[in-house]
Amino acid sequence: MNKAALTIADRIARAQPALSRTQHKMAEYVLAHQFRAATMTIDEFAAAVGVSVATANRFARALDLPGYPQFRAELARGFEACLLYTSDAADEGLGV
């Protein structure tokens, strides 16, 4: 699997062994609230998990992303792919 095809869940799974306790807490939040996390600013995300903005940015980098904006983009991309799949399946079911 290439880097571009990795979902955030994949990235978290790969990074798990090296994540700090705080980063594990952040990962759990993201996995439990993926849509919410995808729509949060870095300040909102940091506040939701009780960390600093710098820690939130380091978490994104721990997932092998350049920073928080790319982290949010990857989360959104995952939802986009899911929505396209659901839409295609619905179209096929409706004969559209």
Tab-separated table of N, CA and C in Angstrom:
chain	number	residue	atom	x	y	z
A	1	MET	N	0.849	-1.181	0.000
A	1	MET	CA	0.000	0.000	0.000
A	1	MET	C	0.889	1.237	0.000
A	2	ASN	N	0.622	2.188	-0.902
A	2	ASN	CA	1.460	3.379	-0.933
A	2	ASN	C	0.973	4.407	0.072
A	3	LYS	N	1.826	5.393	0.366
A	3	LYS	CA	1.501	6.407	1.367
A	3	LYS	C	0.213	7.142	1.061
A	4	ALA	N	-0.011	7.498	-0.217
A	4	ALA	CA	-1.177	8.280	-0.588
A	4	ALA	C	-2.475	7.521	-0.337
A	5	ALA	N	-2.441	6.203	-0.358
A	5	ALA	CA	-3.648	5.404	-0.201
A	5	ALA	C	-3.973	5.117	1.269
A	6	LEU	N	-3.112	5.498	2.181
A	6	LEU	CA	-3.351	5.224	3.590
A	6	LEU	C	-4.461	6.110	4.148
A	7	THR	N	-5.399	5.497	4.844
A	7	THR	CA	-6.414	6.272	5.550
A	7	THR	C	-5.820	6.743	6.875
A	8	ILE	N	-6.525	7.634	7.538
A	8	ILE	CA	-6.065	8.075	8.850
A	8	ILE	C	-6.025	6.886	9.811
A	9	ALA	N	-7.018	6.002	9.734
A	9	ALA	CA	-7.015	4.812	10.598
A	9	ALA	C	-5.781	3.952	10.319
A	10	ASP	N	-5.423	3.805	9.040
A	10	ASP	CA	-4.212	3.057	8.680
A	10	ASP	C	-2.974	3.725	9.269
A	11	ARG	N	-2.921	5.040	9.122
A	11	ARG	CA	-1.766	5.795	9.620
A	11	ARG	C	-1.646	5.650	11.143
A	12	ILE	N	-2.789	5.717	11.833
A	12	ILE	CA	-2.774	5.569	13.291
A	12	ILE	C	-2.294	4.167	13.663
A	13	ALA	N	-2.798	3.165	12.972
A	13	ALA	CA	-2.385	1.789	13.259
A	13	ALA	C	-0.883	1.612	13.066
A	14	ARG	N	-0.350	2.182	11.999
A	14	ARG	CA	1.095	2.075	11.741
A	14	ARG	C	1.926	2.810	12.782
A	15	ALA	N	1.419	3.954	13.241
A	15	ALA	CA	2.178	4.788	14.179
A	15	ALA	C	2.003	4.358	15.631
A	16	GLN	N	0.977	3.553	15.940
A	16	GLN	CA	0.643	3.193	17.322
A	16	GLN	C	1.841	2.870	18.199
A	17	PRO	N	2.757	1.997	17.777
A	17	PRO	CA	3.861	1.628	18.671
A	17	PRO	C	4.734	2.815	19.109
A	18	ALA	N	4.826	3.829	18.274
A	18	ALA	CA	5.706	4.956	18.578
A	18	ALA	C	4.982	6.147	19.203
A	19	LEU	N	3.663	6.086	19.311
A	19	LEU	CA	2.909	7.224	19.842
A	19	LEU	C	3.079	7.348	21.350
A	20	SER	N	3.129	8.586	21.816
A	20	SER	CA	3.176	8.849	23.254
A	20	SER	C	1.787	8.591	23.855
A	21	ARG	N	1.709	8.618	25.154
A	21	ARG	CA	0.425	8.436	25.837
A	21	ARG	C	-0.569	9.509	25.386
A	22	THR	N	-0.120	10.728	25.283
A	22	THR	CA	-0.989	11.823	24.845
A	22	THR	C	-1.435	11.601	23.403
A	23	GLN	N	-0.524	11.170	22.556
A	23	GLN	CA	-0.879	10.914	21.161
A	23	GLN	C	-1.850	9.737	21.032
A	24	HIS	N	-1.729	8.750	21.914
A	24	HIS	CA	-2.696	7.642	21.931
A	24	HIS	C	-4.088	8.183	22.248
A	25	LYS	N	-4.156	9.090	23.208
A	25	LYS	CA	-5.432	9.706	23.577
A	25	LYS	C	-6.009	10.453	22.378
A	26	MET	N	-5.169	11.157	21.653
A	26	MET	CA	-5.615	11.896	20.468
A	26	MET	C	-6.088	10.930	19.389
A	27	ALA	N	-5.351	9.842	19.209
A	27	ALA	CA	-5.725	8.843	18.204
A	27	ALA	C	-7.085	8.233	18.535
A	28	GLU	N	-7.307	7.920	19.791
A	28	GLU	CA	-8.599	7.358	20.208
A	28	GLU	C	-9.728	8.337	19.919
A	29	TYR	N	-9.493	9.616	20.187
A	29	TYR	CA	-10.510	10.632	19.912
A	29	TYR	C	-10.820	10.677	18.411
A	30	VAL	N	-9.781	10.690	17.601
A	30	VAL	CA	-9.969	10.760	16.149
A	30	VAL	C	-10.742	9.543	15.639
A	31	LEU	N	-10.370	8.373	16.100
A	31	LEU	CA	-11.051	7.157	15.639
A	31	LEU	C	-12.509	7.122	16.072
A	32	ALA	N	-12.805	7.674	17.235
A	32	ALA	CA	-14.181	7.690	17.742
A	32	ALA	C	-15.014	8.815	17.148
A	33	HIS	N	-14.347	9.879	16.667
A	33	HIS	CA	-15.064	11.072	16.190
A	33	HIS	C	-14.464	11.568	14.873
A	34	GLN	N	-14.353	10.694	13.899
A	34	GLN	CA	-13.650	11.054	12.666
A	34	GLN	C	-14.275	12.245	11.948
A	35	PHE	N	-15.586	12.257	11.804
A	35	PHE	CA	-16.221	13.370	11.089
A	35	PHE	C	-16.024	14.672	11.848
A	36	ARG	N	-16.242	14.629	13.145
A	36	ARG	CA	-16.055	15.837	13.959
A	36	ARG	C	-14.622	16.337	13.855
A	37	ALA	N	-13.652	15.436	13.985
A	37	ALA	CA	-12.248	15.834	13.902
A	37	ALA	C	-11.922	16.443	12.546
A	38	ALA	N	-12.529	15.926	11.496
A	38	ALA	CA	-12.267	16.439	10.149
A	38	ALA	C	-12.763	17.867	9.969
A	39	THR	N	-13.714	18.280	10.799
A	39	THR	CA	-14.283	19.624	10.652
A	39	THR	C	-13.748	20.612	11.682
A	40	MET	N	-12.866	20.152	12.563
A	40	MET	CA	-12.342	21.017	13.625
A	40	MET	C	-11.083	21.764	13.196
A	41	THR	N	-10.983	22.993	13.645
A	41	THR	CA	-9.711	23.703	13.492
A	41	THR	C	-8.719	23.052	14.455
A	42	ILE	N	-7.465	23.383	14.282
A	42	ILE	CA	-6.458	22.819	15.180
A	42	ILE	C	-6.708	23.266	16.620
A	43	ASP	N	-7.176	24.509	16.801
A	43	ASP	CA	-7.477	25.002	18.155
A	43	ASP	C	-8.624	24.204	18.779
A	44	GLU	N	-9.661	23.918	17.997
A	44	GLU	CA	-10.803	23.148	18.500
A	44	GLU	C	-10.399	21.714	18.840
A	45	PHE	N	-9.608	21.110	17.959
A	45	PHE	CA	-9.156	19.741	18.193
A	45	PHE	C	-8.300	19.672	19.455
A	46	ALA	N	-7.366	20.590	19.571
A	46	ALA	CA	-6.489	20.610	20.751
A	46	ALA	C	-7.313	20.768	22.025
A	47	ALA	N	-8.284	21.671	22.017
A	47	ALA	CA	-9.128	21.884	23.193
A	47	ALA	C	-9.963	20.638	23.506
A	48	ALA	N	-10.476	19.985	22.478
A	48	ALA	CA	-11.321	18.802	22.678
A	48	ALA	C	-10.566	17.660	23.349
A	49	VAL	N	-9.283	17.534	23.042
A	49	VAL	CA	-8.497	16.444	23.635
A	49	VAL	C	-7.610	16.914	24.784
A	50	GLY	N	-7.659	18.215	25.081
A	50	GLY	CA	-6.927	18.741	26.218
A	50	GLY	C	-5.426	18.830	26.032
A	51	VAL	N	-5.006	19.228	24.817
A	51	VAL	CA	-3.575	19.373	24.530
A	51	VAL	C	-3.323	20.745	23.925
A	52	SER	N	-2.055	21.066	23.744
A	52	SER	CA	-1.705	22.334	23.104
A	52	SER	C	-1.816	22.204	21.586
A	53	VAL	N	-1.863	23.343	20.917
A	53	VAL	CA	-1.894	23.361	19.455
A	53	VAL	C	-0.619	22.708	18.901
A	54	ALA	N	0.502	22.965	19.543
A	54	ALA	CA	1.766	22.366	19.090
A	54	ALA	C	1.702	20.840	19.181
A	55	THR	N	1.103	20.324	20.240
A	55	THR	CA	0.967	18.871	20.392
A	55	THR	C	0.053	18.302	19.320
A	56	ALA	N	-1.017	19.007	18.993
A	56	ALA	CA	-1.928	18.560	17.931
A	56	ALA	C	-1.183	18.502	16.595
A	57	ASN	N	-0.340	19.482	16.343
A	57	ASN	CA	0.433	19.495	15.103
A	57	ASN	C	1.469	18.369	15.090
A	58	ARG	N	2.096	18.120	16.225
A	58	ARG	CA	3.059	17.012	16.323
A	58	ARG	C	2.366	15.670	16.094
A	59	PHE	N	1.117	15.551	16.542
A	59	PHE	CA	0.353	14.324	16.315
A	59	PHE	C	0.189	14.083	14.813
A	60	ALA	N	-0.160	15.128	14.070
A	60	ALA	CA	-0.287	14.987	12.612
A	60	ALA	C	1.039	14.543	12.007
A	61	ARG	N	2.134	15.125	12.461
A	61	ARG	CA	3.451	14.744	11.935
A	61	ARG	C	3.819	13.311	12.338
A	62	ALA	N	3.348	12.862	13.502
A	62	ALA	CA	3.599	11.479	13.927
A	62	ALA	C	2.892	10.484	13.007
A	63	LEU	N	1.865	10.965	12.311
A	63	LEU	CA	1.141	10.128	11.349
A	63	LEU	C	1.728	10.255	9.948
A	64	ASP	N	2.927	10.813	9.881
A	64	ASP	CA	3.659	10.977	8.616
A	64	ASP	C	2.966	11.952	7.663
A	65	LEU	N	2.385	13.000	8.252
A	65	LEU	CA	1.782	14.079	7.471
A	65	LEU	C	2.552	15.360	7.781
A	66	PRO	N	2.603	16.297	6.838
A	66	PRO	CA	3.370	17.526	7.067
A	66	PRO	C	2.843	18.399	8.208
A	67	GLY	N	1.540	18.331	8.487
A	67	GLY	CA	0.962	19.154	9.540
A	67	GLY	C	-0.531	18.936	9.657
A	68	TYR	N	-1.158	19.739	10.501
A	68	TYR	CA	-2.581	19.569	10.784
A	68	TYR	C	-3.478	19.800	9.563
A	69	PRO	N	-3.203	20.778	8.708
A	69	PRO	CA	-4.081	20.952	7.533
A	69	PRO	C	-4.146	19.686	6.666
A	70	GLN	N	-3.025	19.021	6.506
A	70	GLN	CA	-3.001	17.789	5.716
A	70	GLN	C	-3.726	16.657	6.454
A	71	PHE	N	-3.629	16.647	7.774
A	71	PHE	CA	-4.355	15.673	8.589
A	71	PHE	C	-5.855	15.814	8.345
A	72	ARG	N	-6.365	17.042	8.427
A	72	ARG	CA	-7.793	17.288	8.172
A	72	ARG	C	-8.168	16.910	6.749
A	73	ALA	N	-7.305	17.240	5.798
A	73	ALA	CA	-7.580	16.915	4.399
A	73	ALA	C	-7.673	15.403	4.201
A	74	GLU	N	-6.796	14.647	4.863
A	74	GLU	CA	-6.832	13.185	4.742
A	74	GLU	C	-8.107	12.618	5.367
A	75	LEU	N	-8.528	13.169	6.489
A	75	LEU	CA	-9.788	12.730	7.083
A	75	LEU	C	-10.946	13.010	6.128
A	76	ALA	N	-10.977	14.202	5.566
A	76	ALA	CA	-12.048	14.576	4.624
A	76	ALA	C	-12.013	13.695	3.386
A	77	ARG	N	-10.834	13.391	2.889
A	77	ARG	CA	-10.695	12.537	1.708
A	77	ARG	C	-11.297	11.158	1.974
A	78	GLY	N	-11.117	10.658	3.175
A	78	GLY	CA	-11.701	9.375	3.542
A	78	GLY	C	-13.211	9.408	3.500
A	79	PHE	N	-13.808	10.509	3.948
A	79	PHE	CA	-15.258	10.636	3.892
A	79	PHE	C	-15.735	10.814	2.460
A	80	GLU	N	-14.966	11.534	1.668
A	80	GLU	CA	-15.324	11.741	0.263
A	80	GLU	C	-15.375	10.395	-0.461
A	81	ALA	N	-14.385	9.560	-0.244
A	81	ALA	CA	-14.353	8.241	-0.883
A	81	ALA	C	-15.537	7.405	-0.433
A	82	CYS	N	-15.868	7.472	0.845
A	82	CYS	CA	-16.999	6.711	1.381
A	82	CYS	C	-18.313	7.209	0.781
A	83	LEU	N	-18.453	8.515	0.682
A	83	LEU	CA	-19.679	9.085	0.117
A	83	LEU	C	-19.815	8.738	-1.355
A	84	LEU	N	-18.717	8.753	-2.106
A	84	LEU	CA	-18.774	8.388	-3.519
A	84	LEU	C	-19.189	6.937	-3.668
A	85	TYR	N	-18.651	6.059	-2.835
A	85	TYR	CA	-19.001	4.644	-2.887
A	85	TYR	C	-20.489	4.467	-2.571
A	86	THR	N	-20.968	5.138	-1.525
A	86	THR	CA	-22.372	5.037	-1.127
A	86	THR	C	-23.273	5.576	-2.227
A	87	SER	N	-22.879	6.681	-2.833
A	87	SER	CA	-23.656	7.277	-3.911
A	87	SER	C	-23.714	6.354	-5.120
A	88	ASP	N	-22.593	5.769	-5.487
A	88	ASP	CA	-22.552	4.837	-6.619
A	88	ASP	C	-23.431	3.620	-6.339
A	89	ALA	N	-23.365	3.108	-5.125
A	89	ALA	CA	-24.173	1.937	-4.760
A	89	ALA	C	-25.657	2.287	-4.805
A	90	ALA	N	-26.010	3.463	-4.344
A	90	ALA	CA	-27.413	3.888	-4.358
A	90	ALA	C	-27.886	4.056	-5.799
A	91	ASP	N	-27.042	4.631	-6.647
A	91	ASP	CA	-27.408	4.809	-8.052
A	91	ASP	C	-27.654	3.477	-8.724
A	92	GLU	N	-26.824	2.491	-8.435
A	92	GLU	CA	-26.984	1.172	-9.022
A	92	GLU	C	-28.275	0.520	-8.542
A	93	GLY	N	-28.589	0.715	-7.280
A	93	GLY	CA	-29.813	0.149	-6.710
A	93	GLY	C	-31.062	0.786	-7.275
A	94	LEU	N	-30.939	2.048	-7.658
A	94	LEU	CA	-32.078	2.770	-8.214
A	94	LEU	C	-32.129	2.667	-9.729
A	95	GLY	N	-31.095	2.099	-10.309
A	95	GLY	CA	-31.060	1.985	-11.763
A	95	GLY	C	-30.806	3.303	-12.455
A	96	VAL	N	-30.199	4.253	-11.748
A	96	VAL	CA	-29.910	5.566	-12.327
A	96	VAL	C	-28.678	5.507	-13.166
